[in-house]
Amino acid sequence: MKRLLIFSLLFFALSPVWTQDLDDATHQLVDSLVNEHYREGGPGVALGIVQDGQIVYETYEGLQDLKKEIPVDPQTRFNVASVAKQFTAMCVLYLVQEEKLALEDDFRKYIPEVLKEVNEPITIGHLLTHTSGIRDVHFLWRLQGITWWKHYLKNSDAVELLSGQRQLNFEPGSKYMYSNSNYILLAEVVARASGQSFKDFSDQLFHDMGFASMRFETDSKDIDNMARPYFNFGDWSGYKWKPELVGDGALFGTLRDLMHWEVLLQAGQSNALENKILDLSQAKVPGFEEQKYGFGLDFGEMDGEPYRSHSGSTGAWNSMTLRIPGKDIAVVALSSSGAAYSVGLAQDVAQVMMGTFDTSPVPHPKGPEELGEPIAKDRFPGVYGLNWGLYYRFEEVEGGMILERFGRSDVKLVEEAPNLFHQEDDPDFKQHFSIHPERGLEVTFYYWSHEPYYLTKKELDWGDYDFAQVEGTYSNDETGSEIKVVRTDGDNYELKMKGGNRDGKMIAPDELIVDGFRLHVEREGEEIIEVKLYDSRLQGVEFARVK
């Protein structure tokens, strides 16, 4: 294990003073939190704290390259993944400063070939706040059988794919839905409005702002001082990262680069951005003040203090920047380890700095306080939930019930008391049935590691539903992808798609749940005309029935 704690003068554009402001107890607590996320001899974890314009803590653990045994150090460059979005937004704001674009512009003023058939305005503000309704290209590629990180995909490939789209997830401005497409398109807007490639433009801006080695990388085969990513499934395993998409991610920088940004923000001045533009980068997007997402930043509250943050995850790389502006505290956590969790680390450290961190374990209820009046057990079987991709189904069997959770093994339940069951081989996992005065029959789940949660029973009318009628081939011409639905037995199906076959289950009439998404059957009268695909970042993608 290598640990480097640096509290000395380091050249930055504003030359901040490095000082050891943490008292011994705080220092030791932060050290211990970092160690919880690091495995001896494993890949890198780096953490920095900036307070009152000064860097008060900096540490590195682990290896940049396990094979070559190169340790992580101040020159190690991490892929900060979606933390990059605030820097793409910064490039947009620089062009606003130069009056080369406006936030109210329809982005198709610069990229006219995308979504030509959509008549509603889609502004740069919509892209910045994820309220555009534009589908996520990574999920669209998945429909085509393309695992995006295994291919040399460029921004031009994303633009081409989006140029074939005729529909949105929703009307622009009506909802929020995170989509990487928004920030890939913003990178292309920057390129076309500036007359330079996005990389050349951002490289120059980063240089002017004093970043030593932060750059968007468009050549995944040649990245210097890179912290190589590793998963851990018993042993560390590395992999090749091929995409060359930028804007939504692919920003490589050192911990010191990220802390330099925090120093600039706390100082409130930069030699490249006007003060009002720098301030705007940390505020809500004008016209979108009701949104909790701004210029590449999430807005929220922690222990009574407003924060601005963004996390990032690309494969094993994960990162987090977290700012508590009211306390002039910023925490940066970076990792190339699939066994580390930068978000939790940054949140814990921020609470340490605010004095609100509680080292005692948080107790979770282990079961209901009252069992309630006994409910007839024949009411318990059925489907509960029915959110996209989330449903639980209880089935009565001899000696108890079976809990079915799609994509996971069935669980045998044993009756513990009236209305209360537990998992046969894990008695801590409990299920309590009750009748809510408004929601009706519901089940609450208890386990020691999380807060209880409930799902409401869905009353379903199967009637004489024809399970075989759904079989057929369905096609989406926007992506050129097909889904062949084959019934295997009962309410079980196999879906044959590019990239591999998937299992599905009809959990409600015309509602087919598949691993990772769901299909809703659309009819004209009794005739099935199409299925609509829903995912966390795709809504209502139409697959017409072709046979």
Short mmCIF file of N, CA and C in Angstrom, two decimals, residues 34-165:
data_model
loop_
_atom_site.label_atom_id
_atom_site.label_comp_id
_atom_site.label_asym_id
_atom_site.label_seq_id
_atom_site.Cartn_x
_atom_site.Cartn_y
_atom_site.Cartn_z
N VAL A 34 -11.13 6.17 3.63
CA VAL A 34 -10.47 5.83 2.37
C VAL A 34 -10.07 4.36 2.37
N ASN A 35 -9.52 3.89 3.48
CA ASN A 35 -9.06 2.51 3.56
C ASN A 35 -10.20 1.51 3.41
N GLU A 36 -11.42 1.91 3.77
CA GLU A 36 -12.56 1.02 3.61
C GLU A 36 -12.84 0.72 2.14
N HIS A 37 -12.40 1.61 1.25
CA HIS A 37 -12.68 1.45 -0.17
C HIS A 37 -11.47 0.94 -0.96
N TYR A 38 -10.39 0.69 -0.26
CA TYR A 38 -9.17 0.23 -0.93
C TYR A 38 -8.85 -1.20 -0.51
N ARG A 39 -8.43 -2.03 -1.47
CA ARG A 39 -8.01 -3.39 -1.18
C ARG A 39 -6.50 -3.50 -1.40
N GLU A 40 -5.82 -4.08 -0.45
CA GLU A 40 -4.37 -4.19 -0.49
C GLU A 40 -3.91 -4.79 -1.82
N GLY A 41 -2.98 -4.08 -2.48
CA GLY A 41 -2.45 -4.55 -3.75
C GLY A 41 -3.37 -4.34 -4.92
N GLY A 42 -4.47 -3.61 -4.71
CA GLY A 42 -5.46 -3.43 -5.76
C GLY A 42 -5.29 -2.13 -6.52
N PRO A 43 -6.23 -1.84 -7.42
CA PRO A 43 -6.18 -0.61 -8.21
C PRO A 43 -6.46 0.63 -7.38
N GLY A 44 -6.35 1.79 -8.05
CA GLY A 44 -6.22 3.05 -7.35
C GLY A 44 -7.48 3.66 -6.79
N VAL A 45 -7.29 4.37 -5.68
CA VAL A 45 -8.29 5.24 -5.07
C VAL A 45 -7.58 6.53 -4.69
N ALA A 46 -8.18 7.66 -5.04
CA ALA A 46 -7.60 8.97 -4.70
C ALA A 46 -8.68 9.86 -4.12
N LEU A 47 -8.31 10.64 -3.12
CA LEU A 47 -9.28 11.52 -2.46
C LEU A 47 -8.62 12.85 -2.14
N GLY A 48 -9.36 13.94 -2.40
CA GLY A 48 -8.89 15.27 -2.05
C GLY A 48 -9.99 16.10 -1.43
N ILE A 49 -9.61 17.01 -0.54
CA ILE A 49 -10.56 17.92 0.11
C ILE A 49 -10.06 19.35 -0.08
N VAL A 50 -10.96 20.22 -0.49
CA VAL A 50 -10.66 21.65 -0.62
C VAL A 50 -11.61 22.39 0.32
N GLN A 51 -11.04 23.29 1.14
CA GLN A 51 -11.85 24.07 2.06
C GLN A 51 -11.32 25.49 2.13
N ASP A 52 -12.24 26.45 2.01
CA ASP A 52 -11.87 27.87 2.08
C ASP A 52 -10.76 28.21 1.09
N GLY A 53 -10.86 27.64 -0.12
CA GLY A 53 -9.88 27.95 -1.17
C GLY A 53 -8.54 27.28 -1.00
N GLN A 54 -8.40 26.37 -0.04
CA GLN A 54 -7.14 25.69 0.19
C GLN A 54 -7.32 24.18 0.12
N ILE A 55 -6.30 23.50 -0.35
CA ILE A 55 -6.30 22.05 -0.39
C ILE A 55 -5.82 21.56 0.97
N VAL A 56 -6.70 20.92 1.70
CA VAL A 56 -6.38 20.54 3.08
C VAL A 56 -6.11 19.04 3.23
N TYR A 57 -6.37 18.27 2.18
CA TYR A 57 -6.14 16.83 2.28
C TYR A 57 -5.98 16.27 0.88
N GLU A 58 -5.02 15.36 0.72
CA GLU A 58 -4.79 14.69 -0.57
C GLU A 58 -4.16 13.34 -0.28
N THR A 59 -4.73 12.29 -0.81
CA THR A 59 -4.17 10.96 -0.57
C THR A 59 -4.37 10.06 -1.77
N TYR A 60 -3.46 9.10 -1.91
CA TYR A 60 -3.50 8.14 -3.01
C TYR A 60 -3.26 6.75 -2.45
N GLU A 61 -4.00 5.78 -2.97
CA GLU A 61 -3.83 4.39 -2.58
C GLU A 61 -3.77 3.53 -3.83
N GLY A 62 -3.03 2.44 -3.77
CA GLY A 62 -3.11 1.42 -4.79
C GLY A 62 -2.26 1.65 -6.01
N LEU A 63 -2.58 0.90 -7.05
CA LEU A 63 -1.75 0.82 -8.24
C LEU A 63 -2.48 1.37 -9.46
N GLN A 64 -1.74 2.08 -10.27
CA GLN A 64 -2.23 2.57 -11.55
C GLN A 64 -2.30 1.45 -12.57
N ASP A 65 -1.35 0.50 -12.47
CA ASP A 65 -1.26 -0.63 -13.39
C ASP A 65 -0.83 -1.84 -12.56
N LEU A 66 -1.71 -2.84 -12.43
CA LEU A 66 -1.39 -3.98 -11.58
C LEU A 66 -0.28 -4.83 -12.16
N LYS A 67 -0.25 -5.00 -13.47
CA LYS A 67 0.76 -5.84 -14.10
C LYS A 67 2.15 -5.24 -13.95
N LYS A 68 2.24 -3.93 -14.19
CA LYS A 68 3.54 -3.25 -14.10
C LYS A 68 3.83 -2.75 -12.69
N GLU A 69 2.86 -2.89 -11.79
CA GLU A 69 3.00 -2.47 -10.40
C GLU A 69 3.39 -0.99 -10.29
N ILE A 70 2.75 -0.18 -11.11
CA ILE A 70 2.97 1.27 -11.06
C ILE A 70 2.00 1.86 -10.04
N PRO A 71 2.49 2.55 -9.03
CA PRO A 71 1.58 3.10 -8.01
C PRO A 71 0.84 4.32 -8.52
N VAL A 72 -0.32 4.55 -7.95
CA VAL A 72 -1.07 5.78 -8.19
C VAL A 72 -0.33 6.92 -7.52
N ASP A 73 -0.24 8.05 -8.23
CA ASP A 73 0.44 9.22 -7.67
C ASP A 73 -0.21 10.49 -8.23
N PRO A 74 0.31 11.66 -7.93
CA PRO A 74 -0.33 12.90 -8.40
C PRO A 74 -0.40 13.05 -9.91
N GLN A 75 0.38 12.28 -10.66
CA GLN A 75 0.34 12.35 -12.12
C GLN A 75 -0.62 11.36 -12.75
N THR A 76 -1.21 10.48 -11.95
CA THR A 76 -2.12 9.46 -12.47
C THR A 76 -3.41 10.11 -12.94
N ARG A 77 -3.82 9.76 -14.15
CA ARG A 77 -5.03 10.32 -14.75
C ARG A 77 -6.15 9.28 -14.71
N PHE A 78 -7.26 9.67 -14.09
CA PHE A 78 -8.44 8.82 -13.99
C PHE A 78 -9.47 9.25 -15.04
N ASN A 79 -10.24 8.29 -15.49
CA ASN A 79 -11.44 8.61 -16.28
C ASN A 79 -12.52 9.00 -15.29
N VAL A 80 -12.92 10.27 -15.31
CA VAL A 80 -13.90 10.74 -14.32
C VAL A 80 -15.33 10.49 -14.77
N ALA A 81 -15.50 9.86 -15.94
CA ALA A 81 -16.81 9.46 -16.44
C ALA A 81 -17.76 10.65 -16.50
N SER A 82 -18.97 10.52 -15.95
CA SER A 82 -19.97 11.58 -16.12
C SER A 82 -19.70 12.84 -15.32
N VAL A 83 -18.71 12.83 -14.44
CA VAL A 83 -18.27 14.09 -13.82
C VAL A 83 -17.83 15.06 -14.91
N ALA A 84 -17.51 14.52 -16.09
CA ALA A 84 -17.12 15.34 -17.24
C ALA A 84 -18.21 16.30 -17.69
N LYS A 85 -19.47 15.98 -17.40
CA LYS A 85 -20.56 16.78 -17.95
C LYS A 85 -20.50 18.24 -17.52
N GLN A 86 -20.02 18.53 -16.31
CA GLN A 86 -19.93 19.92 -15.88
C GLN A 86 -18.87 20.68 -16.68
N PHE A 87 -17.88 19.96 -17.22
CA PHE A 87 -16.85 20.62 -18.02
C PHE A 87 -17.30 20.81 -19.46
N THR A 88 -18.14 19.89 -19.96
CA THR A 88 -18.79 20.13 -21.25
C THR A 88 -19.68 21.36 -21.15
N ALA A 89 -20.43 21.46 -20.04
CA ALA A 89 -21.28 22.64 -19.81
C ALA A 89 -20.43 23.90 -19.72
N MET A 90 -19.23 23.80 -19.14
CA MET A 90 -18.34 24.95 -19.05
C MET A 90 -17.92 25.43 -20.45
N CYS A 91 -17.68 24.48 -21.36
CA CYS A 91 -17.35 24.85 -22.74
C CYS A 91 -18.51 25.58 -23.40
N VAL A 92 -19.74 25.10 -23.14
CA VAL A 92 -20.92 25.77 -23.67
C VAL A 92 -20.99 27.21 -23.14
N LEU A 93 -20.75 27.37 -21.84
CA LEU A 93 -20.85 28.69 -21.23
C LEU A 93 -19.76 29.63 -21.74
N TYR A 94 -18.61 29.10 -22.07
CA TYR A 94 -17.56 29.95 -22.65
C TYR A 94 -18.03 30.53 -23.99
N LEU A 95 -18.73 29.71 -24.78
CA LEU A 95 -19.25 30.20 -26.07
C LEU A 95 -20.40 31.17 -25.86
N VAL A 96 -21.15 31.00 -24.78
CA VAL A 96 -22.16 32.00 -24.41
C VAL A 96 -21.46 33.32 -24.09
N GLN A 97 -20.38 33.23 -23.34
CA GLN A 97 -19.59 34.41 -23.00
C GLN A 97 -19.07 35.11 -24.25
N GLU A 98 -18.68 34.32 -25.25
CA GLU A 98 -18.16 34.87 -26.50
C GLU A 98 -19.27 35.24 -27.49
N GLU A 99 -20.52 35.05 -27.08
CA GLU A 99 -21.71 35.36 -27.88
C GLU A 99 -21.74 34.58 -29.19
N LYS A 100 -21.26 33.33 -29.13
CA LYS A 100 -21.30 32.47 -30.30
C LYS A 100 -22.48 31.50 -30.27
N LEU A 101 -23.17 31.46 -29.15
CA LEU A 101 -24.42 30.71 -29.05
C LEU A 101 -25.20 31.24 -27.85
N ALA A 102 -26.46 30.84 -27.75
CA ALA A 102 -27.33 31.24 -26.64
C ALA A 102 -28.03 30.00 -26.09
N LEU A 103 -28.30 30.01 -24.81
CA LEU A 103 -28.95 28.86 -24.19
C LEU A 103 -30.35 28.64 -24.74
N GLU A 104 -30.94 29.68 -25.31
CA GLU A 104 -32.30 29.57 -25.86
C GLU A 104 -32.29 29.02 -27.28
N ASP A 105 -31.12 28.87 -27.90
CA ASP A 105 -31.04 28.35 -29.26
C ASP A 105 -31.56 26.93 -29.33
N ASP A 106 -32.28 26.60 -30.38
CA ASP A 106 -32.57 25.21 -30.69
C ASP A 106 -31.25 24.57 -31.13
N PHE A 107 -30.90 23.44 -30.56
CA PHE A 107 -29.60 22.86 -30.86
C PHE A 107 -29.47 22.47 -32.33
N ARG A 108 -30.62 22.32 -33.01
CA ARG A 108 -30.58 21.94 -34.43
C ARG A 108 -30.20 23.11 -35.33
N LYS A 109 -30.05 24.29 -34.74
CA LYS A 109 -29.44 25.41 -35.45
C LYS A 109 -28.01 25.04 -35.84
N TYR A 110 -27.37 24.19 -35.05
CA TYR A 110 -25.99 23.78 -35.28
C TYR A 110 -25.90 22.35 -35.81
N ILE A 111 -26.89 21.50 -35.46
CA ILE A 111 -26.88 20.10 -35.91
C ILE A 111 -28.23 19.82 -36.57
N PRO A 112 -28.48 20.35 -37.75
CA PRO A 112 -29.82 20.27 -38.36
C PRO A 112 -30.24 18.87 -38.78
N GLU A 113 -29.29 17.94 -38.88
CA GLU A 113 -29.63 16.61 -39.37
C GLU A 113 -30.27 15.71 -38.31
N VAL A 114 -30.29 16.14 -37.06
CA VAL A 114 -30.81 15.31 -35.97
C VAL A 114 -32.27 15.66 -35.69
N LEU A 115 -33.12 14.61 -35.59
CA LEU A 115 -34.53 14.77 -35.21
C LEU A 115 -35.25 15.81 -36.08
N LYS A 116 -35.08 15.68 -37.38
CA LYS A 116 -35.68 16.64 -38.32
C LYS A 116 -37.20 16.60 -38.30
N GLU A 117 -37.78 15.46 -37.91
CA GLU A 117 -39.24 15.33 -37.94
C GLU A 117 -39.91 15.76 -36.64
N VAL A 118 -39.12 16.17 -35.65
CA VAL A 118 -39.68 16.66 -34.40
C VAL A 118 -39.87 18.17 -34.52
N ASN A 119 -41.11 18.62 -34.38
CA ASN A 119 -41.42 20.04 -34.60
C ASN A 119 -41.21 20.90 -33.36
N GLU A 120 -41.31 20.32 -32.16
CA GLU A 120 -41.16 21.11 -30.95
C GLU A 120 -39.72 21.62 -30.81
N PRO A 121 -39.56 22.84 -30.27
CA PRO A 121 -38.20 23.34 -30.02
C PRO A 121 -37.48 22.46 -29.00
N ILE A 122 -36.21 22.20 -29.27
CA ILE A 122 -35.34 21.50 -28.31
C ILE A 122 -34.12 22.39 -28.12
N THR A 123 -34.08 23.10 -27.02
CA THR A 123 -33.06 24.11 -26.83
C THR A 123 -31.81 23.53 -26.18
N ILE A 124 -30.75 24.32 -26.21
CA ILE A 124 -29.52 23.94 -25.51
C ILE A 124 -29.80 23.79 -24.02
N GLY A 125 -30.72 24.62 -23.49
CA GLY A 125 -31.13 24.48 -22.10
C GLY A 125 -31.76 23.12 -21.82
N HIS A 126 -32.55 22.61 -22.76
CA HIS A 126 -33.13 21.28 -22.61
C HIS A 126 -32.03 20.22 -22.53
N LEU A 127 -31.02 20.35 -23.39
CA LEU A 127 -29.93 19.37 -23.38
C LEU A 127 -29.18 19.43 -22.05
N LEU A 128 -28.87 20.62 -21.58
CA LEU A 128 -28.11 20.78 -20.35
C LEU A 128 -28.80 20.16 -19.16
N THR A 129 -30.13 20.23 -19.12
CA THR A 129 -30.90 19.79 -17.95
C THR A 129 -31.53 18.41 -18.11
N HIS A 130 -31.21 17.70 -19.17
CA HIS A 130 -31.77 16.37 -19.43
C HIS A 130 -33.30 16.41 -19.52
N THR A 131 -33.83 17.47 -20.06
CA THR A 131 -35.28 17.57 -20.25
C THR A 131 -35.65 17.59 -21.73
N SER A 132 -34.73 17.17 -22.59
CA SER A 132 -34.97 17.21 -24.04
C SER A 132 -35.87 16.11 -24.52
N GLY A 133 -35.88 14.98 -23.80
CA GLY A 133 -36.62 13.81 -24.28
C GLY A 133 -35.84 12.97 -25.27
N ILE A 134 -34.63 13.33 -25.60
CA ILE A 134 -33.82 12.58 -26.58
C ILE A 134 -33.35 11.28 -25.96
N ARG A 135 -33.50 10.22 -26.70
CA ARG A 135 -33.16 8.89 -26.20
C ARG A 135 -31.65 8.73 -26.03
N ASP A 136 -31.27 7.89 -25.08
CA ASP A 136 -29.86 7.66 -24.79
C ASP A 136 -29.25 6.73 -25.84
N VAL A 137 -28.18 7.19 -26.50
CA VAL A 137 -27.58 6.40 -27.58
C VAL A 137 -27.06 5.06 -27.09
N HIS A 138 -26.57 4.99 -25.86
CA HIS A 138 -26.05 3.73 -25.36
C HIS A 138 -27.14 2.66 -25.32
N PHE A 139 -28.35 3.07 -24.97
CA PHE A 139 -29.46 2.13 -24.92
C PHE A 139 -29.97 1.81 -26.32
N LEU A 140 -29.90 2.77 -27.22
CA LEU A 140 -30.28 2.50 -28.61
C LEU A 140 -29.30 1.53 -29.26
N TRP A 141 -28.01 1.69 -28.98
CA TRP A 141 -27.03 0.74 -29.50
C TRP A 141 -27.30 -0.66 -28.96
N ARG A 142 -27.74 -0.74 -27.72
CA ARG A 142 -28.03 -2.05 -27.15
C ARG A 142 -29.13 -2.76 -27.92
N LEU A 143 -30.13 -1.99 -28.41
CA LEU A 143 -31.17 -2.59 -29.23
C LEU A 143 -30.61 -3.15 -30.53
N GLN A 144 -29.52 -2.56 -31.00
CA GLN A 144 -28.87 -3.03 -32.22
C GLN A 144 -27.88 -4.17 -31.96
N GLY A 145 -27.80 -4.60 -30.71
CA GLY A 145 -26.87 -5.67 -30.37
C GLY A 145 -25.45 -5.20 -30.17
N ILE A 146 -25.26 -3.89 -29.99
CA ILE A 146 -23.93 -3.32 -29.84
C ILE A 146 -23.66 -3.03 -28.37
N THR A 147 -22.62 -3.65 -27.82
CA THR A 147 -22.15 -3.30 -26.48
C THR A 147 -21.19 -2.14 -26.65
N TRP A 148 -21.60 -0.95 -26.29
CA TRP A 148 -20.93 0.28 -26.72
C TRP A 148 -19.46 0.34 -26.31
N TRP A 149 -19.11 -0.17 -25.13
CA TRP A 149 -17.73 -0.01 -24.67
C TRP A 149 -16.77 -1.00 -25.33
N LYS A 150 -17.32 -1.92 -26.15
CA LYS A 150 -16.47 -2.87 -26.87
C LYS A 150 -16.18 -2.42 -28.29
N HIS A 151 -16.64 -1.23 -28.68
CA HIS A 151 -16.49 -0.76 -30.06
C HIS A 151 -15.82 0.61 -30.10
N TYR A 152 -15.15 0.89 -31.20
CA TYR A 152 -14.52 2.19 -31.39
C TYR A 152 -15.55 3.18 -31.91
N LEU A 153 -16.47 3.56 -31.05
CA LEU A 153 -17.54 4.47 -31.42
C LEU A 153 -17.09 5.91 -31.21
N LYS A 154 -17.48 6.78 -32.12
CA LYS A 154 -17.15 8.19 -32.06
C LYS A 154 -18.43 9.02 -31.94
N ASN A 155 -18.26 10.32 -31.68
CA ASN A 155 -19.42 11.20 -31.61
C ASN A 155 -20.19 11.23 -32.92
N SER A 156 -19.48 11.09 -34.01
CA SER A 156 -20.16 11.08 -35.32
C SER A 156 -21.08 9.88 -35.44
N ASP A 157 -20.72 8.75 -34.82
CA ASP A 157 -21.60 7.57 -34.83
C ASP A 157 -22.87 7.85 -34.02
N ALA A 158 -22.72 8.56 -32.92
CA ALA A 158 -23.89 8.92 -32.11
C ALA A 158 -24.81 9.86 -32.87
N VAL A 159 -24.23 10.86 -33.53
CA VAL A 159 -25.03 11.81 -34.31
C VAL A 159 -25.77 11.08 -35.43
N GLU A 160 -25.08 10.14 -36.07
CA GLU A 160 -25.72 9.38 -37.15
C GLU A 160 -26.90 8.56 -36.63
N LEU A 161 -26.72 7.91 -35.48
CA LEU A 161 -27.81 7.12 -34.90
C LEU A 161 -28.98 8.01 -34.52
N LEU A 162 -28.71 9.15 -33.90
CA LEU A 162 -29.78 10.05 -33.50
C LEU A 162 -30.45 10.71 -34.70
N SER A 163 -29.73 10.81 -35.82
CA SER A 163 -30.33 11.37 -37.03
C SER A 163 -31.43 10.48 -37.59
N GLY A 164 -31.39 9.20 -37.23
CA GLY A 164 -32.42 8.27 -37.69
C GLY A 164 -33.63 8.21 -36.78
N GLN A 165 -33.59 8.94 -35.67
CA GLN A 165 -34.71 8.94 -34.72
C GLN A 165 -35.79 9.94 -35.16
#
